[in-house]
Every structure is written in structure tokens, then in C-alpha cells.
Amino acid sequence: MSVRVSAMSVLPPVRRDRVIAQLPQYFRKEAAFHTKEDFNNKVKTACQEQRTGTVGFKISKVIVVGDLAVGKTCLINRFCKDAFDKNYKATIGVDFEMERFEVLGVPFSLQLWDTAGQERFKCIASTYYRGAQVVIIAFDVNDIASLGHVRQWLEDALKENDPTGVQLFLIGTKKDLSSPAQYSQIEQDALKLAQEIKAEYWAVSSLTGENVKEFFFRVASLAFETNVLAELEKSGSRQIGGVVRINSTSNNLHASSKKKQPNCCAFQDNQGHRQVKSKLQTENKEKDLKDFCGQSRRRDAGVSTS
Ligand SMILES: Nc1nc2c(ncn2[C@@H]2O[C@H](COP(=O)(O)OP(=O)(O)OP(=O)(O)O)[C@@H](O)[C@H]2O)c(=O)[nH]1
Ligand SMILES: [Mg+2]
């Protein structure tokens, strides 16, 4: 039985609206990961011939960072639950969502980590940054200061990750709140910054849903493409007598080699409860992830204030 058949027999089928058959296009040519119209030919052939190795089993970690209240949680909720909450509830620590896709016929999962933007909760959130394949830095297109803080968020995220192995996205949020003239002004600055930090740029509205699905489809597709290419490169050098050895992913290797002890961090929530986030909680979270059985679900790593 092939690797792909056994993966599919364990998990329920992917939702029909998570099937990606074509490469979703970039948002702005000036700041795109690449501008090709279709998936890489080697990737397409490998998928057709079911030579994608471990990719069908992989869960790529995506972290979403950025200033408080820029709309990170709303962005993830719009995509994963097609929901929008106009009331602000600060994320304390982290939350995560699992999203399963099928790209070119191969199952592929993203683990979307929604992190806290509030300074006092950053020490918790940053312990979850490591092992990310994709870093999404969000800013509010109506708040130039949030764009100004992007480099700091990038620096923090890259401290925990291998900078060469990370795919970077810069995303402007709350597009519905800005006039076309205001938007095009901030877009100039955002595009310039995206080029400098080598990020792909997008602008979305979680309220209206504009570009949200397109954005995450693009993230999933580019992460998938990168993983298949890496797998092909590895299997090319590893194939002995037609047998392909399947080892840990490079991401996992990186994560384990950098296994840091997250600092213990105490804080008080709005109700005055003292919360302690510790390594134990990190480990529980990671165990939860291992138990992932294919259903999208949400687990709070902290409590939410209202
Ligand atoms: N009009 C509009 N409001 C939005 C949009 N996205 C988020 N908001 C509002 O902005 C506020 C903050 O949104 P959140 O998603 O909670 O922000 P966050 O970045 O997760 O904040 P932290 O968890 O504190 O880091 C909420 O009141 C949302 O309703 C959007 O696309 N349009
Ligand atoms: Mg949040």
C-alpha cells in the first residue's frame, strides 16, 4: 500500500472547499514569493506519480504575529469558522487551529497559531514561535504604527526559527475601514517593507472576508510546494534500490535541536487571577497536536478577557 493511501485511510476526507487544484495567484506582483502562474512542474509530476514522500503526513506550523488588536484572531476565525466578532477579546498566550487541505491530490495540513499581541502576554506567546515554516506578520492598514512594529515582530519570530527555512507573509488587515486613497498610501509603505524583508504582501478584511480565503490558500500552496521540492531533493540523494527511507522532517529536526526550555511566565488577567504558563503547558499542547485526528479544533492555551 502506498504512503498516500494509508494516510487517507486514517483521516476523514478533506472538506471540498479546502481542495486546491491550481496555484492561487499572488496579491501584488511587486511583493510576491514568486510570480509563476502554476505549481512547479517537478511538484506537479511528483504529485501525479505519488512521489511526495512524507508531505502527505506533514503538518506545517504557521504563526501569526503582530501588534495587539490588529485582527489576528479575527483573520483566523474568518478562515477557519467563517465567523467574525466585532468585540475585542485579547488573546492571552496562544490559540491554534488545524486546517486540512488537499493540494494537487495530496493531503496537507496547516497548524495555525494565533499569538498574543499584547506586550504583557508576549513572553508566553513567544515560547510557541519555534518550528514555524510560515511566519505571518499582521498590521492594521489604518494604523501606520502597527506597520512600523513589523520589523520587531520579525526579529522576535526569527530568534526562534531558522531564518532561511521560513516563508514570510506581511498582511494588512481591516481593509474595509480605509478609503481607497488612504489604503493606497499605506500600501506603498507596506510594499516597500515587504520587499525589504522578503515577504509576500496581502491586504484583507476579516469583516467582509475579502481576500481571506485566497490568502490562506496561497499560504498552503506555497508551503506545500516548498515541502514537496525539499522532499524531492532529499529523496533524490536517499533513494537506494527503489526504497525511500522516511525520516523526520527538517522542521522537526530543527525544532528538536533547538529545544529550549520556555521560561515560566506569570501574569494577571482582568479578573485578577494569577496565571502561570509553564513548560508543562507547552508539552501538553504539543501532545494535543500529536493526538490530532484530522478534525479542525481550537484549544485555548490561556483564557480570554472580554
Ligand atoms: N472593521 C474591521 N474590524 C476588524 C477586522 N479585523 C478585526 N477587527 C476588529 O479589531 C479588534 C481586534 O481584533 P482581534 O482579532 O481580536 O485582534 P488581535 O490581533 O487578535 O489582538 P490580540 O489578541 O490582542 O493580539 C476587534 O474588535 C475586531 O472586531 C476587520 O477586518 N475589519
Ligand atoms: Mg487575538
Short mmCIF file of C-alpha atoms and ligand atoms in Angstrom, two decimals:
data_model
loop_
_atom_site.label_atom_id
_atom_site.label_comp_id
_atom_site.label_asym_id
_atom_site.label_seq_id
_atom_site.Cartn_x
_atom_site.Cartn_y
_atom_site.Cartn_z
CA MET A 1 0.00 0.00 0.00
CA SER A 2 1.38 3.39 -0.87
CA VAL A 3 2.14 6.02 1.76
CA ARG A 4 -0.61 8.26 0.38
CA VAL A 5 -3.35 5.62 0.53
CA SER A 6 -2.56 4.77 4.14
CA ALA A 7 -2.63 8.45 5.15
CA MET A 8 -6.00 8.89 3.54
CA SER A 9 -7.46 5.79 5.11
CA VAL A 10 -6.72 7.10 8.64
CA LEU A 11 -8.13 10.59 8.17
CA PRO A 12 -11.60 11.65 7.07
CA PRO A 13 -11.83 13.26 3.63
CA VAL A 14 -10.71 16.85 3.28
CA ARG A 15 -13.52 19.43 3.08
CA ARG A 16 -14.46 20.14 -0.51
CA ASP A 17 -13.73 23.83 -0.05
CA ARG A 18 -10.17 23.03 1.02
CA VAL A 19 -9.19 21.34 -2.22
CA ILE A 20 -6.51 23.21 -4.17
CA ALA A 21 -6.01 22.16 -7.77
CA GLN A 22 -4.41 25.33 -9.15
CA LEU A 23 -1.76 27.62 -7.73
CA PRO A 24 -3.56 30.63 -6.21
CA GLN A 25 -2.11 33.85 -7.55
CA TYR A 26 -0.16 36.47 -5.60
CA PHE A 27 -1.82 39.67 -4.38
CA ARG A 28 0.81 42.16 -5.61
CA LYS A 29 3.45 41.33 -8.16
CA GLU A 30 5.96 43.71 -6.50
CA ALA A 31 5.94 41.67 -3.30
CA ALA A 32 5.25 38.04 -4.16
CA PHE A 33 7.03 34.89 -3.02
CA HIS A 34 7.18 34.05 -6.71
CA THR A 35 5.15 35.14 -9.71
CA LYS A 36 4.76 31.83 -11.51
CA GLU A 37 1.27 31.07 -12.74
CA ASP A 38 1.29 27.41 -11.90
CA PHE A 39 2.86 24.96 -9.48
CA ASN A 40 6.41 23.90 -10.22
CA ASN A 41 6.43 21.14 -12.88
CA LYS A 42 8.50 18.81 -10.71
CA VAL A 43 5.96 19.22 -7.95
CA LYS A 44 3.03 18.51 -10.27
CA THR A 45 4.71 15.37 -11.64
CA ALA A 46 5.64 14.14 -8.17
CA CYS A 47 2.03 14.55 -7.05
CA GLN A 48 0.69 12.73 -10.10
CA GLU A 49 3.13 9.88 -9.54
CA GLN A 50 2.50 9.82 -5.79
CA ARG A 51 6.16 10.57 -5.05
CA THR A 52 5.62 13.16 -2.35
CA GLY A 53 7.14 11.08 0.47
CA THR A 54 6.22 12.37 3.93
CA VAL A 55 4.50 15.54 2.71
CA GLY A 56 1.05 13.93 2.96
CA PHE A 57 1.67 13.32 6.67
CA LYS A 58 3.12 16.71 7.41
CA ILE A 59 1.57 19.43 9.47
CA SER A 60 3.24 22.73 8.70
CA LYS A 61 3.36 25.21 11.52
CA VAL A 62 2.21 28.74 10.75
CA ILE A 63 2.49 31.51 13.33
CA VAL A 64 0.55 34.76 13.13
CA VAL A 65 2.18 37.65 14.98
CA GLY A 66 1.65 41.40 15.12
CA ASP A 67 0.52 44.25 17.37
CA LEU A 68 -2.41 43.90 19.69
CA ALA A 69 -5.86 44.30 18.17
CA VAL A 70 -4.64 44.35 14.56
CA GLY A 71 -7.05 41.49 13.87
CA LYS A 72 -5.02 38.25 14.04
CA THR A 73 -7.72 36.27 15.82
CA CYS A 74 -10.45 37.61 13.52
CA LEU A 75 -8.39 36.64 10.47
CA ILE A 76 -8.04 33.04 11.63
CA ASN A 77 -11.67 32.86 12.72
CA ARG A 78 -12.89 34.16 9.39
CA PHE A 79 -10.96 31.50 7.52
CA CYS A 80 -11.46 28.54 9.86
CA LYS A 81 -15.00 29.22 11.10
CA ASP A 82 -16.32 31.78 8.66
CA ALA A 83 -17.13 33.90 11.71
CA PHE A 84 -16.43 37.48 12.75
CA ASP A 85 -16.68 39.03 16.22
CA LYS A 86 -16.76 42.80 16.42
CA ASN A 87 -15.90 42.71 20.13
CA TYR A 88 -12.23 42.67 21.02
CA LYS A 89 -11.13 39.77 23.18
CA ALA A 90 -7.40 39.84 23.69
CA THR A 91 -5.62 36.56 23.06
CA ILE A 92 -3.71 35.52 26.14
CA GLY A 93 -0.80 33.28 25.25
CA VAL A 94 -1.79 31.39 22.11
CA ASP A 95 -4.64 29.55 20.43
CA PHE A 96 -4.35 27.25 17.48
CA GLU A 97 -6.45 25.87 14.67
CA MET A 98 -5.80 22.92 12.40
CA GLU A 99 -6.74 23.22 8.76
CA ARG A 100 -6.55 20.30 6.38
CA PHE A 101 -6.15 20.84 2.67
CA GLU A 102 -5.73 18.69 -0.36
CA VAL A 103 -3.18 20.16 -2.73
CA LEU A 104 -2.78 18.55 -6.16
CA GLY A 105 -4.47 15.46 -4.73
CA VAL A 106 -2.13 15.20 -1.72
CA PRO A 107 -3.34 15.79 1.86
CA PHE A 108 -1.60 18.69 3.56
CA SER A 109 -2.26 20.32 6.93
CA LEU A 110 -1.56 23.71 8.40
CA GLN A 111 -1.38 24.34 12.10
CA LEU A 112 -2.35 27.98 12.51
CA TRP A 113 -1.03 29.55 15.71
CA ASP A 114 -2.76 32.71 16.81
CA THR A 115 -0.47 34.57 19.20
CA ALA A 116 -1.00 37.39 21.66
CA GLY A 117 -0.01 40.88 20.55
CA GLN A 118 -0.25 42.45 23.99
CA GLU A 119 3.17 43.11 25.44
CA ARG A 120 2.37 41.51 28.79
CA PHE A 121 1.42 38.20 27.12
CA LYS A 122 4.28 38.12 24.63
CA CYS A 123 6.53 36.09 26.90
CA ILE A 124 4.01 33.26 26.75
CA ALA A 125 3.31 33.56 23.04
CA SER A 126 6.97 33.64 22.02
CA THR A 127 7.57 30.19 23.51
CA TYR A 128 5.33 28.86 20.74
CA TYR A 129 7.17 30.54 17.86
CA ARG A 130 9.74 27.81 17.32
CA GLY A 131 9.45 25.31 14.49
CA ALA A 132 7.44 27.61 12.23
CA GLN A 133 7.61 27.06 8.49
CA VAL A 134 5.50 30.14 7.81
CA VAL A 135 5.50 33.44 9.68
CA ILE A 136 2.60 35.81 9.03
CA ILE A 137 3.11 39.33 10.35
CA ALA A 138 -0.13 41.27 10.58
CA PHE A 139 -0.57 45.03 10.73
CA ASP A 140 -3.67 47.25 10.59
CA VAL A 141 -3.82 49.24 7.33
CA ASN A 142 -5.42 52.07 9.30
CA ASP A 143 -2.61 52.22 11.85
CA ILE A 144 0.79 53.18 10.49
CA ALA A 145 2.40 52.49 13.88
CA SER A 146 1.47 48.81 13.59
CA LEU A 147 3.35 48.70 10.27
CA GLY A 148 6.31 50.33 11.98
CA HIS A 149 6.46 47.49 14.50
CA VAL A 150 6.66 44.76 11.84
CA ARG A 151 10.47 44.51 11.92
CA GLN A 152 10.44 43.93 15.65
CA TRP A 153 7.88 41.14 15.26
CA LEU A 154 10.01 39.61 12.55
CA GLU A 155 13.12 39.74 14.69
CA ASP A 156 11.29 38.06 17.58
CA ALA A 157 9.87 35.33 15.34
CA LEU A 158 13.22 34.62 13.69
CA LYS A 159 15.02 34.33 17.03
CA GLU A 160 13.16 31.05 17.48
CA ASN A 161 13.46 29.81 13.90
CA ASP A 162 15.89 29.14 11.10
CA PRO A 163 15.57 32.36 9.03
CA THR A 164 16.47 30.55 5.81
CA GLY A 165 13.71 28.00 6.26
CA VAL A 166 10.87 30.43 6.96
CA GLN A 167 8.30 31.68 4.43
CA LEU A 168 7.26 35.17 5.32
CA PHE A 169 3.98 37.00 4.70
CA LEU A 170 3.11 40.58 5.52
CA ILE A 171 -0.62 41.08 5.80
CA GLY A 172 -2.55 44.33 6.09
CA THR A 173 -5.84 43.87 7.97
CA LYS A 174 -9.15 45.79 8.29
CA LYS A 175 -9.11 46.92 4.67
CA ASP A 176 -12.84 47.66 4.93
CA LEU A 177 -12.11 50.55 7.30
CA SER A 178 -9.90 52.53 4.95
CA SER A 179 -10.82 54.64 1.94
CA PRO A 180 -9.16 53.73 -1.38
CA ALA A 181 -6.96 56.82 -1.11
CA GLN A 182 -5.85 56.09 2.45
CA TYR A 183 -5.29 52.46 1.58
CA SER A 184 -3.14 53.11 -1.46
CA GLN A 185 -0.95 55.43 0.59
CA ILE A 186 -0.17 52.84 3.26
CA GLU A 187 0.16 50.13 0.62
CA GLN A 188 3.17 51.94 -0.83
CA ASP A 189 4.95 51.74 2.52
CA ALA A 190 3.83 48.16 3.11
CA LEU A 191 5.07 47.02 -0.32
CA LYS A 192 8.43 48.67 0.27
CA LEU A 193 8.79 46.99 3.63
CA ALA A 194 7.64 43.63 2.25
CA GLN A 195 10.34 43.82 -0.43
CA GLU A 196 12.98 44.72 2.14
CA ILE A 197 12.13 41.86 4.48
CA LYS A 198 11.40 39.48 1.56
CA ALA A 199 7.80 38.89 2.50
CA GLU A 200 4.80 38.30 0.27
CA TYR A 201 2.28 41.09 0.79
CA TRP A 202 -1.51 40.79 1.15
CA ALA A 203 -4.34 43.02 2.34
CA VAL A 204 -7.58 41.57 3.68
CA SER A 205 -10.76 42.29 5.59
CA SER A 206 -11.97 39.74 8.09
CA LEU A 207 -15.22 41.65 8.41
CA THR A 208 -16.18 41.29 4.76
CA GLY A 209 -13.99 38.23 4.12
CA GLU A 210 -12.21 39.99 1.23
CA ASN A 211 -9.09 38.02 0.23
CA VAL A 212 -9.07 35.88 3.38
CA LYS A 213 -9.59 32.52 1.69
CA GLU A 214 -7.34 33.49 -1.21
CA PHE A 215 -4.61 34.42 1.26
CA PHE A 216 -4.68 31.16 3.20
CA PHE A 217 -4.89 29.12 0.00
CA ARG A 218 -1.79 30.87 -1.19
CA VAL A 219 -0.03 30.19 2.13
CA ALA A 220 -0.99 26.50 1.99
CA SER A 221 0.04 26.16 -1.65
CA LEU A 222 3.44 27.80 -1.25
CA ALA A 223 4.20 25.85 1.93
CA PHE A 224 3.17 22.64 0.16
CA GLU A 225 5.25 23.42 -2.93
CA THR A 226 8.30 24.15 -0.80
CA ASN A 227 7.83 20.92 1.16
CA VAL A 228 7.48 18.77 -1.95
CA LEU A 229 10.59 20.32 -3.52
CA ALA A 230 12.54 19.70 -0.31
CA GLU A 231 11.26 16.13 -0.21
CA LEU A 232 12.29 15.53 -3.83
CA GLU A 233 15.73 16.87 -3.10
CA LYS A 234 16.09 14.62 -0.08
CA SER A 235 14.71 11.51 -1.77
CA GLY A 236 16.98 12.10 -4.76
CA SER A 237 20.01 11.67 -2.55
CA ARG A 238 18.45 8.94 -0.41
CA GLN A 239 16.89 6.57 -2.92
CA ILE A 240 18.64 3.22 -2.68
CA GLY A 241 17.40 0.29 -4.77
CA GLY A 242 13.97 1.88 -5.21
CA VAL A 243 13.36 2.15 -1.44
CA VAL A 244 12.81 5.60 0.03
CA ARG A 245 13.62 5.99 3.70
CA ILE A 246 11.29 8.33 5.52
CA ASN A 247 12.94 10.29 8.29
CA SER A 248 11.87 13.20 10.48
CA THR A 249 11.11 16.42 8.66
CA SER A 250 13.73 19.13 8.59
CA ASN A 251 11.34 21.28 10.60
CA ASN A 252 11.12 18.66 13.29
CA LEU A 253 14.86 18.26 13.33
CA HIS A 254 15.27 21.97 13.70
CA ALA A 255 12.69 22.09 16.47
CA SER A 256 14.30 19.28 18.42
CA SER A 257 17.81 20.61 18.00
CA LYS A 258 16.70 23.97 19.33
CA LYS A 259 14.55 22.53 22.09
CA LYS A 260 14.61 25.34 24.57
CA GLN A 261 13.04 25.35 27.97
CA PRO A 262 10.35 28.00 27.68
CA ASN A 263 10.56 30.44 30.52
CA CYS A 264 7.94 30.27 33.17
CA CYS A 265 5.85 33.37 33.00
CA ALA A 266 3.27 34.75 35.44
CA PHE A 267 0.66 37.41 34.79
CA GLN A 268 -2.74 38.55 35.97
CA ASP A 269 -5.85 38.54 33.85
CA ASN A 270 -8.60 41.16 34.02
CA GLN A 271 -10.33 39.32 36.81
CA GLY A 272 -7.13 39.45 38.82
CA HIS A 273 -6.45 35.72 38.53
CA ARG A 274 -2.82 34.82 38.57
CA GLN A 275 -1.95 32.66 35.58
CA VAL A 276 1.24 30.69 35.23
CA LYS A 277 2.27 29.41 31.84
CA SER A 278 4.97 26.82 32.05
CA LYS A 279 6.89 24.27 30.07
CA LEU A 280 4.33 21.70 31.18
CA GLN A 281 1.63 23.55 29.32
CA THR A 282 3.79 23.68 26.22
CA GLU A 283 4.26 19.94 26.40
CA ASN A 284 0.54 19.35 26.85
CA LYS A 285 -0.13 21.46 23.82
CA GLU A 286 2.36 19.50 21.79
CA LYS A 287 0.78 16.25 22.98
CA ASP A 288 -2.61 17.58 21.88
CA LEU A 289 -1.16 18.19 18.47
CA LYS A 290 0.13 14.65 18.23
CA ASP A 291 -3.41 13.48 19.03
CA PHE A 292 -4.73 15.46 16.11
CA CYS A 293 -7.19 13.20 14.36
CA GLY A 294 -7.99 15.26 11.34
CA GLN A 295 -10.72 17.48 12.71
CA SER A 296 -10.19 21.21 12.89
CA ARG A 297 -10.39 22.20 16.51
CA ARG A 298 -9.46 25.00 18.79
CA ARG A 299 -7.77 24.78 22.14
CA ASP A 300 -7.16 27.76 24.36
CA ALA A 301 -3.72 27.89 25.83
CA GLY A 302 -4.83 30.73 28.02
CA VAL A 303 -8.02 32.47 28.98
CA SER A 304 -9.64 35.30 27.10
CA THR A 305 -10.51 38.62 28.55
CA SER A 306 -13.62 40.44 27.44
N1 LIG B 1 -13.78 46.60 10.72
C1 LIG B 1 -12.97 45.56 10.99
N2 LIG B 1 -12.64 45.28 12.26
C2 LIG B 1 -11.83 44.24 12.49
C3 LIG B 1 -11.29 43.46 11.44
N3 LIG B 1 -10.49 42.51 11.99
C4 LIG B 1 -10.56 42.69 13.31
N4 LIG B 1 -11.35 43.71 13.64
C5 LIG B 1 -11.67 44.20 14.99
O1 LIG B 1 -10.45 44.57 15.63
C6 LIG B 1 -10.48 44.20 17.00
C7 LIG B 1 -9.28 43.33 17.34
O2 LIG B 1 -9.36 42.12 16.63
P1 LIG B 1 -8.60 40.79 17.14
O3 LIG B 1 -8.67 39.82 16.02
O4 LIG B 1 -9.10 40.36 18.43
O5 LIG B 1 -7.12 41.34 17.30
P2 LIG B 1 -5.79 40.53 17.69
O6 LIG B 1 -4.73 40.96 16.74
O7 LIG B 1 -6.08 39.09 17.75
O8 LIG B 1 -5.46 41.10 19.14
P3 LIG B 1 -4.56 40.40 20.30
O9 LIG B 1 -5.13 39.04 20.52
O10 LIG B 1 -4.68 41.29 21.49
O11 LIG B 1 -3.17 40.36 19.82
C8 LIG B 1 -11.84 43.51 17.24
O12 LIG B 1 -12.74 44.45 17.79
C9 LIG B 1 -12.27 43.10 15.85
O13 LIG B 1 -13.67 43.04 15.70
C10 LIG B 1 -11.64 43.80 10.10
O14 LIG B 1 -11.23 43.17 9.10
N5 LIG B 1 -12.48 44.86 9.94
MG MG B 2 -6.05 37.75 19.27
#
